[in-house]
Short mmCIF file of C-alpha atoms in Angstrom, two decimals:
data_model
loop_
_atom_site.label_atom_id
_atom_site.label_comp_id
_atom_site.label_asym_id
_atom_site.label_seq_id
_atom_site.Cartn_x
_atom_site.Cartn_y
_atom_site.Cartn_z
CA UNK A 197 81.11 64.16 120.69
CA UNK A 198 84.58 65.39 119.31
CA UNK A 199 85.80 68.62 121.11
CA UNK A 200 86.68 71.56 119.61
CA UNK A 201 90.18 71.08 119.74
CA UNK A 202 89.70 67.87 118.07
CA UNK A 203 88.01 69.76 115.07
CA UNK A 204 90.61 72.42 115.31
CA UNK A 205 93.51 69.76 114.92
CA UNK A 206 92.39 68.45 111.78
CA UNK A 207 92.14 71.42 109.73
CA UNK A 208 94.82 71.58 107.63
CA UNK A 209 97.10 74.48 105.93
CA UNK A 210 95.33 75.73 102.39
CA UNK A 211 99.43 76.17 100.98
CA UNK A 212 100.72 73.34 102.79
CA UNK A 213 97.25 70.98 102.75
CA UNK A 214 99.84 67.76 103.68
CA UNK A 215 99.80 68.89 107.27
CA UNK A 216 97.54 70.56 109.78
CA UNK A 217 97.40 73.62 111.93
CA UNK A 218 98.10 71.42 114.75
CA UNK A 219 101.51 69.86 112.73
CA UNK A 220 102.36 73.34 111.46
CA UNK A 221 102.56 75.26 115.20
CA UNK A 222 100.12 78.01 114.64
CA UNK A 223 97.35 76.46 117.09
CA UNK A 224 98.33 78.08 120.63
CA UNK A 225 94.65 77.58 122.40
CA UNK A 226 91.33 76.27 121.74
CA UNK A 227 88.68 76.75 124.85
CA UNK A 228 85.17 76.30 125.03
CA UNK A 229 83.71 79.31 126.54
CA UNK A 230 79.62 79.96 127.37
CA UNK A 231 80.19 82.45 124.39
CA UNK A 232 81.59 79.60 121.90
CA UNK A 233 85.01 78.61 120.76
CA UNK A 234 88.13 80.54 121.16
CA UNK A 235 90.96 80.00 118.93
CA UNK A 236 94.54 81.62 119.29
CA UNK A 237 96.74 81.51 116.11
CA UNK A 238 100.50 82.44 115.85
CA UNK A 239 101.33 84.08 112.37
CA UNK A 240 103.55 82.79 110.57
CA UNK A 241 105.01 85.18 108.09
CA UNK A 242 103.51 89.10 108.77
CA UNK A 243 101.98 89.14 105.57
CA UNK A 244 101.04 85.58 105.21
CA UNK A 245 97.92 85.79 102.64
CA UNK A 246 97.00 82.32 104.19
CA UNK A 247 96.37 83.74 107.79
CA UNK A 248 92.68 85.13 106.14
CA UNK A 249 91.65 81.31 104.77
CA UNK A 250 93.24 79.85 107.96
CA UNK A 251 90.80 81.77 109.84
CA UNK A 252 87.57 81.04 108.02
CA UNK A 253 88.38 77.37 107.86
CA UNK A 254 88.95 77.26 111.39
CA UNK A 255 85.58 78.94 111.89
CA UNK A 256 84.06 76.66 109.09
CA UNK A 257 84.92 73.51 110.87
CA UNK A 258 84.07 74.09 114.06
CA UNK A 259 80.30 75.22 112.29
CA UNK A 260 79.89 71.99 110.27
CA UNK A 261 81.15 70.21 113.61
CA UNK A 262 78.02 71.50 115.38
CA UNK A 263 79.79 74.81 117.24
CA UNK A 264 77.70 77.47 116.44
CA UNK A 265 80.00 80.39 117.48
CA UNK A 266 83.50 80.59 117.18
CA UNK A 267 86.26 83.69 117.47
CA UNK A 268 89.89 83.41 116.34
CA UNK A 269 92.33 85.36 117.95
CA UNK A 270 96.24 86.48 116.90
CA UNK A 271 98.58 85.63 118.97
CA UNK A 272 101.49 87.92 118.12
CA UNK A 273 104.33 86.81 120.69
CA UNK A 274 105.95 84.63 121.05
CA UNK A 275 106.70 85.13 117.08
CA UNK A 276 106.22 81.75 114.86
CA UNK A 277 109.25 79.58 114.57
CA UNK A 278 109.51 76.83 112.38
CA UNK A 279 110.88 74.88 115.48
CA UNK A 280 107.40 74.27 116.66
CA UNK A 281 106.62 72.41 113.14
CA UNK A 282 105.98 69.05 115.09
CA UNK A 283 107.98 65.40 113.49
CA UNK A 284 104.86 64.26 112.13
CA UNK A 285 104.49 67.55 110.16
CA UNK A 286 108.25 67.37 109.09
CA UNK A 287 107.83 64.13 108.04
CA UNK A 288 104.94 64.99 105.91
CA UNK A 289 106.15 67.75 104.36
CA UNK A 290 109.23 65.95 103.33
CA UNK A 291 107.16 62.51 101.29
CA UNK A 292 105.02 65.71 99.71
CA UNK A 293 108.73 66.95 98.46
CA UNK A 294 109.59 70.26 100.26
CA UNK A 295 112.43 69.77 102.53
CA UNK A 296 111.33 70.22 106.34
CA UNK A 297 113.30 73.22 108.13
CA UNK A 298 116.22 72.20 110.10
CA UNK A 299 116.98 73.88 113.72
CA UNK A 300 115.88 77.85 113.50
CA UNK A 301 118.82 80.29 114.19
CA UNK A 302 118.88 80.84 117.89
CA UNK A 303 118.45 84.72 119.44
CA UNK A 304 121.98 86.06 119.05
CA UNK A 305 123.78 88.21 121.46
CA UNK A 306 123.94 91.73 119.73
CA UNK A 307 123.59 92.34 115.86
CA UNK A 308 122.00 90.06 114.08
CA UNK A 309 125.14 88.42 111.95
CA UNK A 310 124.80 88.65 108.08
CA UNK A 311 125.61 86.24 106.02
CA UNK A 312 126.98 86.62 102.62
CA UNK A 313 128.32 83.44 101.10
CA UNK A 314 125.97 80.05 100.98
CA UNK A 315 124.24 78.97 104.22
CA UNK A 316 126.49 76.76 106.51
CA UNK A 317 123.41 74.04 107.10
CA UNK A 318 123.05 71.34 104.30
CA UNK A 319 119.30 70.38 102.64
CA UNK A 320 118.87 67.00 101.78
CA UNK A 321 117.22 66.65 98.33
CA UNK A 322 113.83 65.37 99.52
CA UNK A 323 113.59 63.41 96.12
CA UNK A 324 116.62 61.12 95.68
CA UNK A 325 117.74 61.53 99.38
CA UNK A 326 121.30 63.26 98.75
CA UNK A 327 122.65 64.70 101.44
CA UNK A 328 123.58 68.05 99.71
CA UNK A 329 121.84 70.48 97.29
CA UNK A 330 122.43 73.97 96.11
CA UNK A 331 119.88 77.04 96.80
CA UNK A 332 118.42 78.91 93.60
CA UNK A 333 116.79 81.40 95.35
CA UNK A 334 115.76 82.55 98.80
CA UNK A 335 112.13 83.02 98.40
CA UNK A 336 109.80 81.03 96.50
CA UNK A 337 105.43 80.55 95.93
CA UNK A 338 105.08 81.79 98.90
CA UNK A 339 107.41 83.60 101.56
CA UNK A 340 108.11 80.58 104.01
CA UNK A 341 110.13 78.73 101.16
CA UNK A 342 113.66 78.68 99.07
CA UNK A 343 114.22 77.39 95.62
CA UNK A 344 116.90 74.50 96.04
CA UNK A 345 118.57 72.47 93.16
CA UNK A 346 119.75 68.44 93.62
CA UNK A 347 123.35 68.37 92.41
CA UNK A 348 122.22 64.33 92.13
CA UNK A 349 119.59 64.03 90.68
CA UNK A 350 119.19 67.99 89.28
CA UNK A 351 116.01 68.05 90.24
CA UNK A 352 114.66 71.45 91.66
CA UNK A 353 112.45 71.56 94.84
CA UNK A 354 111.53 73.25 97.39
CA UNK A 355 112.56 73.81 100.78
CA UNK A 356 110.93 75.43 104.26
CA UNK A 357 113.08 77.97 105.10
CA UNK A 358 113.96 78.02 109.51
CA UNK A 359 113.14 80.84 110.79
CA UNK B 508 81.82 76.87 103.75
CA UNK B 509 85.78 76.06 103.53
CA UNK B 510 88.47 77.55 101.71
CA UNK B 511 88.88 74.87 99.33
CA UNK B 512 85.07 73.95 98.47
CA UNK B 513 85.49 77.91 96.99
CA UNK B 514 88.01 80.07 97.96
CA UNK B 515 86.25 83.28 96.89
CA UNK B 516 83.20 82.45 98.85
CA UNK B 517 84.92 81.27 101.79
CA UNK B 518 86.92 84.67 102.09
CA UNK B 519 83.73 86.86 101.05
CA UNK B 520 81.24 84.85 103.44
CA UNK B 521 82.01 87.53 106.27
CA UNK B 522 78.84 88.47 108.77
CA UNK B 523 80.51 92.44 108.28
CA UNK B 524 80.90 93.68 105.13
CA UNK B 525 83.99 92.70 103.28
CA UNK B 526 85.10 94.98 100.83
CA UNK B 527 87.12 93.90 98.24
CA UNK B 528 86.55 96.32 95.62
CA UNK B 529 89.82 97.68 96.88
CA UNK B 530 92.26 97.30 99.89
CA UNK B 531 91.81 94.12 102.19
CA UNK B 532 88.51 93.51 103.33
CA UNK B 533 90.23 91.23 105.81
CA UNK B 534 89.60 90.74 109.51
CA UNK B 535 91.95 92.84 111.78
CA UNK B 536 94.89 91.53 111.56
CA UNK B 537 95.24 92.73 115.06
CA UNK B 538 91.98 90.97 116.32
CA UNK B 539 92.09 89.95 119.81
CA UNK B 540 95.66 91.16 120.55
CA UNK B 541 95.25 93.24 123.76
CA UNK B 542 94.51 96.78 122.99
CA UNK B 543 96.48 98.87 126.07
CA UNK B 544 98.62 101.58 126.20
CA UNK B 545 100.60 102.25 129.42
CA UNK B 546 99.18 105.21 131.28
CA UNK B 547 102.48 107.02 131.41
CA UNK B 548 103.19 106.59 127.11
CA UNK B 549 101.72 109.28 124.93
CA UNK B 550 98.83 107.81 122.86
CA UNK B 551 99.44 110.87 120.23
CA UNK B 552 103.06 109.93 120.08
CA UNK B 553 102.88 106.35 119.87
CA UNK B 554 100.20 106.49 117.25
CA UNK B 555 102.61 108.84 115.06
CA UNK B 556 105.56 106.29 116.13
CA UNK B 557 103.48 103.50 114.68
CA UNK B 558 102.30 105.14 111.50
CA UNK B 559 106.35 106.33 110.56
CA UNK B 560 106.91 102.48 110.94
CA UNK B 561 104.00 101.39 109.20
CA UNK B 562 104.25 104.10 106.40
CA UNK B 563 108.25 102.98 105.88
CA UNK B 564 107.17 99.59 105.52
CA UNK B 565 103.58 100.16 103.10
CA UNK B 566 105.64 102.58 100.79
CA UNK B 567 108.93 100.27 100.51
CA UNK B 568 106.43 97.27 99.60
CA UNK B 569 104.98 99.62 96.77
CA UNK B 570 107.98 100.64 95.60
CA UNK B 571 109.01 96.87 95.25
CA UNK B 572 105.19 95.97 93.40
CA UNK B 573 106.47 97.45 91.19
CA UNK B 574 108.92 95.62 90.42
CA UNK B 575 106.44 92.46 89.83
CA UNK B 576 106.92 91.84 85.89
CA UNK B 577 109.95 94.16 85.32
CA UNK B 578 112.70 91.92 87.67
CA UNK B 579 115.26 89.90 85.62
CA UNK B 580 114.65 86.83 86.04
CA UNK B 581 111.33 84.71 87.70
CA UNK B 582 113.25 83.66 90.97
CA UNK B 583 113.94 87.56 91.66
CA UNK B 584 110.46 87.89 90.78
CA UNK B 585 109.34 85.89 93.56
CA UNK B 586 111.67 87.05 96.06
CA UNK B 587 111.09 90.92 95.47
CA UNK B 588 107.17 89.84 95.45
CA UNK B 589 107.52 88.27 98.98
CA UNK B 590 109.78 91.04 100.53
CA UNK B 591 107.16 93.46 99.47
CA UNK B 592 104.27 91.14 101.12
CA UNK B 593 106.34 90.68 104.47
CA UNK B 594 107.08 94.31 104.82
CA UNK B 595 102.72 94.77 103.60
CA UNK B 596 102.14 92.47 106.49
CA UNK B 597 104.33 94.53 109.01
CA UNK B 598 102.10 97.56 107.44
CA UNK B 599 99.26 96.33 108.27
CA UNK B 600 100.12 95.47 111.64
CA UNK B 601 101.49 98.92 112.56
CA UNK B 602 98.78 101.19 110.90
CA UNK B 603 96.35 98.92 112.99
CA UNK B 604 97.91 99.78 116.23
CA UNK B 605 97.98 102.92 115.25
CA UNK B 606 94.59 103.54 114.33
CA UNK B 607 93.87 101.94 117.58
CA UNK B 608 95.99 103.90 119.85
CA UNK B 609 94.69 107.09 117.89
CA UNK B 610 91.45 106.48 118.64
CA UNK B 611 89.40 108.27 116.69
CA UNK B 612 88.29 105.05 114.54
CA UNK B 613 90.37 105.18 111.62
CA UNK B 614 91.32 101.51 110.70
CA UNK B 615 94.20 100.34 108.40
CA UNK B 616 92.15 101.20 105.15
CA UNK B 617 91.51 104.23 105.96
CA UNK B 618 95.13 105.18 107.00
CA UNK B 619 96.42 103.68 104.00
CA UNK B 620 93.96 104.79 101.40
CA UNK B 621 92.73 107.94 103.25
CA UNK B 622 95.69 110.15 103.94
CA UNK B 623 97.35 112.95 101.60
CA UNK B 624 101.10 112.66 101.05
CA UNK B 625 101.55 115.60 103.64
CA UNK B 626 100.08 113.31 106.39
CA UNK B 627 102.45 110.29 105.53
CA UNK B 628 105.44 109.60 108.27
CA UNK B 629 107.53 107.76 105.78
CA UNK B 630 111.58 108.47 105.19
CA UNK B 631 112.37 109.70 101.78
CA UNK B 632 113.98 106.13 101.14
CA UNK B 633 111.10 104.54 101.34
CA UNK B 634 109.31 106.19 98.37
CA UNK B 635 112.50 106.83 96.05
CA UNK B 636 111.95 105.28 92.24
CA UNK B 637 114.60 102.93 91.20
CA UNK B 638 116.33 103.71 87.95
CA UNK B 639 117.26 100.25 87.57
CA UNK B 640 118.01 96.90 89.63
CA UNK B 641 120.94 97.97 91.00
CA UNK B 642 119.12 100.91 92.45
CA UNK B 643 116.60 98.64 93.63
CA UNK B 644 119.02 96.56 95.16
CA UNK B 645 121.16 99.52 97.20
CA UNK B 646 118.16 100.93 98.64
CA UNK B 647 117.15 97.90 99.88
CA UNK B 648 120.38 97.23 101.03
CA UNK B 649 120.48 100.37 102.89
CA UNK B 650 116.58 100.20 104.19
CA UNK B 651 117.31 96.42 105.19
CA UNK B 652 120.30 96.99 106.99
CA UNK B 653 118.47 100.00 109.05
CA UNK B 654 115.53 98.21 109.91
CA UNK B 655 116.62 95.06 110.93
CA UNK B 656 118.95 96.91 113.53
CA UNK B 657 115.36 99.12 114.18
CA UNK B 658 113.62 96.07 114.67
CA UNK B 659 115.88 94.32 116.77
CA UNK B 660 116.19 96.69 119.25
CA UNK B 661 111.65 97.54 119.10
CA UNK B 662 112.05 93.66 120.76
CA UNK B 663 112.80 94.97 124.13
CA UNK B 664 110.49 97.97 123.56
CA UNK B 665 107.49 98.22 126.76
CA UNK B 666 104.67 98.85 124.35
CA UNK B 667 103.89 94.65 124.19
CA UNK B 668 102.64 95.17 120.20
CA UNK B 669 105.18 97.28 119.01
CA UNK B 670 108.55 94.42 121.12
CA UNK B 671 105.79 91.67 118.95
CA UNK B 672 105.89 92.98 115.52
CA UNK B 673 109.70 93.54 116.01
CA UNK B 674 110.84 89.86 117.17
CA UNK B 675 108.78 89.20 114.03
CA UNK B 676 110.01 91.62 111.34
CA UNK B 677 113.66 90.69 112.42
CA UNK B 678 113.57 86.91 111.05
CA UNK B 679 111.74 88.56 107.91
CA UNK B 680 114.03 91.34 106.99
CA UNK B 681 116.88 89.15 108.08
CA UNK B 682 116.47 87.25 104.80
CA UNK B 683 115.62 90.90 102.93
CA UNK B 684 119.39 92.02 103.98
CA UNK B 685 120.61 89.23 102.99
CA UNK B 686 118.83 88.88 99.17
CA UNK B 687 119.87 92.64 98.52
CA UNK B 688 123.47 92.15 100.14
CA UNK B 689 124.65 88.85 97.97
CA UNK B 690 123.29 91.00 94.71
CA UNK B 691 124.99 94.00 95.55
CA UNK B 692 128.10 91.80 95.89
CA UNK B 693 127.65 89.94 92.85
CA UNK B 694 126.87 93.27 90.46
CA UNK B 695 129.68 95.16 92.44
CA UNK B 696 132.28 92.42 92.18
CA UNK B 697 131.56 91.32 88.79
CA UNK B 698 132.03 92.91 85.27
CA UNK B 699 133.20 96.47 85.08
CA UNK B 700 130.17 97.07 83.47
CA UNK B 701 127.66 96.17 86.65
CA UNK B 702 130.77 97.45 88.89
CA UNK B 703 130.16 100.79 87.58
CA UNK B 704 126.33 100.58 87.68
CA UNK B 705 126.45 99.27 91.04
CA UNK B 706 128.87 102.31 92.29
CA UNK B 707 126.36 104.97 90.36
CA UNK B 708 123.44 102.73 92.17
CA UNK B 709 125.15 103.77 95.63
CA UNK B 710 126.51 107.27 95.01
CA UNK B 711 122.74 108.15 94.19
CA UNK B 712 121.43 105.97 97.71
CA UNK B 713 123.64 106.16 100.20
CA UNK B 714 122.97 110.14 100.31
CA UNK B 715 119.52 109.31 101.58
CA UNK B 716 120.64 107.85 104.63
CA UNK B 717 121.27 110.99 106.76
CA UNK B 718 117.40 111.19 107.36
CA UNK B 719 117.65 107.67 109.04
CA UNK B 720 119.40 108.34 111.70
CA UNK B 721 118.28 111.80 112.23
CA UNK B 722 115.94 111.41 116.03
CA UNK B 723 112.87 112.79 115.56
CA UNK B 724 110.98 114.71 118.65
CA UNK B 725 108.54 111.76 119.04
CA UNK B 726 111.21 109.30 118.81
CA UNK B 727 113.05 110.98 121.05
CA UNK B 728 110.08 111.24 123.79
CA UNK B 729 109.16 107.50 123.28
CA UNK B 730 113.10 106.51 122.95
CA UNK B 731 113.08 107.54 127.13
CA UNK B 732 109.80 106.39 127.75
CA UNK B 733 111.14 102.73 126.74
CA UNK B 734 108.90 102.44 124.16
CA UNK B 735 110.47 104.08 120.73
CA UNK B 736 114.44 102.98 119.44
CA UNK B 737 116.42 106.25 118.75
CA UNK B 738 117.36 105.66 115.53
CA UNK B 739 121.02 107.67 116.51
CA UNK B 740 121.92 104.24 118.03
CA UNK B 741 120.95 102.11 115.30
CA UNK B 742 124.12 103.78 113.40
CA UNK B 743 127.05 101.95 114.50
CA UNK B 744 125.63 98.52 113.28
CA UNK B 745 124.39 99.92 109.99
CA UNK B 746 127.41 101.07 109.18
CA UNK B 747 129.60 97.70 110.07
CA UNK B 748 126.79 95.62 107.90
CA UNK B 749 127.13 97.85 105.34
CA UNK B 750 130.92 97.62 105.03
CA UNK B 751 130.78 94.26 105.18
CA UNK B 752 128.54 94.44 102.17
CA UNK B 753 130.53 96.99 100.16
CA UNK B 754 134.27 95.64 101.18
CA UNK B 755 132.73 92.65 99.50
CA UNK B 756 131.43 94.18 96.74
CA UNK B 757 134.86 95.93 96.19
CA UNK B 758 132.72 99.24 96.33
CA UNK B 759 134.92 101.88 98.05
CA UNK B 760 135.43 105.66 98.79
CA UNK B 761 131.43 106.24 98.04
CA UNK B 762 129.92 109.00 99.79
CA UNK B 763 128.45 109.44 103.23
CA UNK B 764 124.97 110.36 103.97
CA UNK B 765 123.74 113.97 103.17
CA UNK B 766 122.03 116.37 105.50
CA UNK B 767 118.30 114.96 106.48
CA UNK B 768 115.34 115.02 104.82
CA UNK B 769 112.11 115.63 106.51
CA UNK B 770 109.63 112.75 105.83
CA UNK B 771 108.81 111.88 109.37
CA UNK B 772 107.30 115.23 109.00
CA UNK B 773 105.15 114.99 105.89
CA UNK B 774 107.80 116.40 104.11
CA UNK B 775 108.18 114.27 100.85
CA UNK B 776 109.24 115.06 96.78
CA UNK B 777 106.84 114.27 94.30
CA UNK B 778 107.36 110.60 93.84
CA UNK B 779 105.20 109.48 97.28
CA UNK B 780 102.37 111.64 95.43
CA UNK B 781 102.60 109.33 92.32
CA UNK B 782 102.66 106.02 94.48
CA UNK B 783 100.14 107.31 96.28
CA UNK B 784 97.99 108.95 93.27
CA UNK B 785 98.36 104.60 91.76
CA UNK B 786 97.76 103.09 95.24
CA UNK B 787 95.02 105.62 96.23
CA UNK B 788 93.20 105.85 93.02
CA UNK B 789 90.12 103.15 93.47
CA UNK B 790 89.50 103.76 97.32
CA UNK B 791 89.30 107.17 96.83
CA UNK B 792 86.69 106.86 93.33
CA UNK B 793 84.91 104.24 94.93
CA UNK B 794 84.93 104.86 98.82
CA UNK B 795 83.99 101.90 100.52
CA UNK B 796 83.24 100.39 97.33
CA UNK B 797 82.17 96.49 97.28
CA UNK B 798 81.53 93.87 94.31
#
């Protein structure tokens, strides 16, 4: 018999359905209590509408997988960071088109530093491989992505912002 | 039943009673987060802490609703659509834990669809009607700028929720400065004609930042309790952010902020009434309506 973290690993994101909870980082614990399964989940955005279907599918699974009760629990801190999006799920994201986030912006000493000219970090076009692209706008379908242009092969696409 | 079988029955297929006639008919966002206060913190004055957070935050993401259909182009569009949803999400987080800490079972719904303009904690900012993008874009300049240095600084805060929602509102409203900084530098540096409606943008904004920095009794008591920021000390980092913006911008000699407004007290003009009277309108026909 598969355990429940086993059924929680496969589940996968309903905006992002190329990689899993597991891939994506949002999976901090999955015990098997007398009372049924426990899940913790980390939020990723605060007002990610995916957090809702995340939830029910988690529940869902673990149902058609033969757990009959299951609870999932926020985890609020530590807060998300894309740094936790494991290789396989980078790796993923990028043959599905949407560039993978680079490193996240470490805690800084003092004010948080604003930046008004283009980002110093270059996105590869995940299309045509070019090392370099241009971004068209910070925010995009949903809140965890930019707009990005290909200066190659001018193709648009997206790109998971590090946060 | 999974979310991509049916989506609609997946969400609805709730053993309580989801209700999404109006509001969210989601589960607590809140759910299983640890539910203490420390004995020593004042559960009436963290609740009101919580709700003048949480109101800033639901009224700002109104205000930018709104602008869903009216912004210039589709990319704006989506941004101004996801600013208002992160700062909805950090809503719903704080009128949770406020509802919680309150105690007397009112839950996010009923603090956001419930309450008369009177009992809303929200600075004037927040609920100010934008005459056009470049008023949309200085006020959230000026909101962006204060609340990221808020936020920042709720991070060491001893109420474990409240240092939570903060280390995760900064990353968000990091990228909100920075959206309504590079347009207020490209309107204010550009063609005399969005120069000059970027300045009038300003001149009729920047007066309403007085309130923001005005400490409010609560704040004050939860500021040495090590659980509130004083927003007095958020001032010095608004204002070098902000002069980085406007230097940029080439927008100089505009006006400092005006004496402070009352909306942490329930004092608010007649524009939170119409947000509210549009926001408000189906909970309160339909209370606790379902389809």
């Amino acid at each position: 018999m598969v355990s429940a973290a086993e059924v929680v690993a496969t589940v996968t994101d309903p905006e992002l359905p190329m990689v899993t909870l597991a891939e994506l980082g949002i999976v901090r614990e999955v015990r098997e209590t007398a009372d049924g399964v426990v899940v913790a989940i980390t939020p990723t955005y605060s007002g990610c509408p995916a957090m809702e279907a995340i939830r029910d599918d988690i529940v869902s699974a673990l149902r058609e997988a033969g757990f009959g009760r299951a609870a999932v629990r926020t985890q609020l801190s530590p807060a998300w960071t894309t740094d936790w999006i494991s290789e396989s799920g980078k790796a993923k994201l990028a043959a599905a088109g949407i560039a993978p986030p680079g490193a996240a912006p470490g805690r800084t000493i003092g004010p948080v530093p604003l930046v008004l000219g283009a980002r110093a970090e270059a996105v590869a076009c995940p299309l045509c491989g070019h090392a370099e692209s241009e971004r068209i706008s910070a925010f995009s379908a949903t809140a965890c992505r930019e707009l990005r242009r290909c200066p190659a092969c001018r193709e648009p696409f997206e790109h998971m912002k590090e946060i | 039943m999974s979310f991509a079988d049916d989506a609609y029955g997946a969400l609805t297929d709730h053993d309580d009673d989801a209700r999404w006639a109006y509001g969210t008919g989601f589960a607590d966002p809140l759910a299983g987060v640890p539910t203490t206060v420390a004995g020593d913190v004042d559960r009436a004055d963290l609740a009101a802490y919580c709700l003048m957070l949480g109101d800033d935050a639901l009224v700002m993401s109104h205000r930018l609703q709104q602008w869903v259909t009216r912004a210039p182009e589709l990319e704006d569009e989506l941004a101004l659509a996801n600013i208002g949803l992160d700062l909805l999400g950090q809503a719903r987080l704080l009128l949770g834990r406020a509802g919680e800490v309150e105690g007397a079972g009112r839950d996010e719904d009923a603090l956001a669809y419930l309450r008369d303009a009177g009992e809303f904690r929200n600075v004037r900012l927040a609920e100010r009607g934008d005459a056009d993008f470049a008023h949309l874009v200085a006020r959230l300049l000026v909101f962006s700028c204060w609340r990221l240095a808020l936020l920042d600084r709720l991070t060491a805060s001893r109420d474990p929720v409240l240092a939570a929602i903060g280390a995760k509102g900064v990353k968000e409203v990091t990228y909100h400065r920075e959206y309504a900084a590079q347009w207020v530098v490209r309107l204010g540096d550009g063609t005399d004609l969005s120069h000059a409606r970027m300045r009038a943008a300003m001149e009729a904004v920047l007066p309403l930042a007085g309130e923001l920095f005005s400490t409010h009794e609560i704040e004050a008591r939860l500021a040495a309790a090590g659980v509130a920021v004083d927003p007095a000390l958020l001032r010095a980092e608004f204002d070098e952010a902000m002069n980085q913006v406007l230097d940029a911008a080439t927008l100089t000699g505009l006006p400092g902020a005006a004496a402070a407004a009352q909306g942490r007290d329930g004092e608010h003009g007649p524009e939170l009434g119409e947000i509210l009277a549009e926001m408000q309108e189906l909970a309160r026909a339909l209370p606790g309506g379902v389809w």
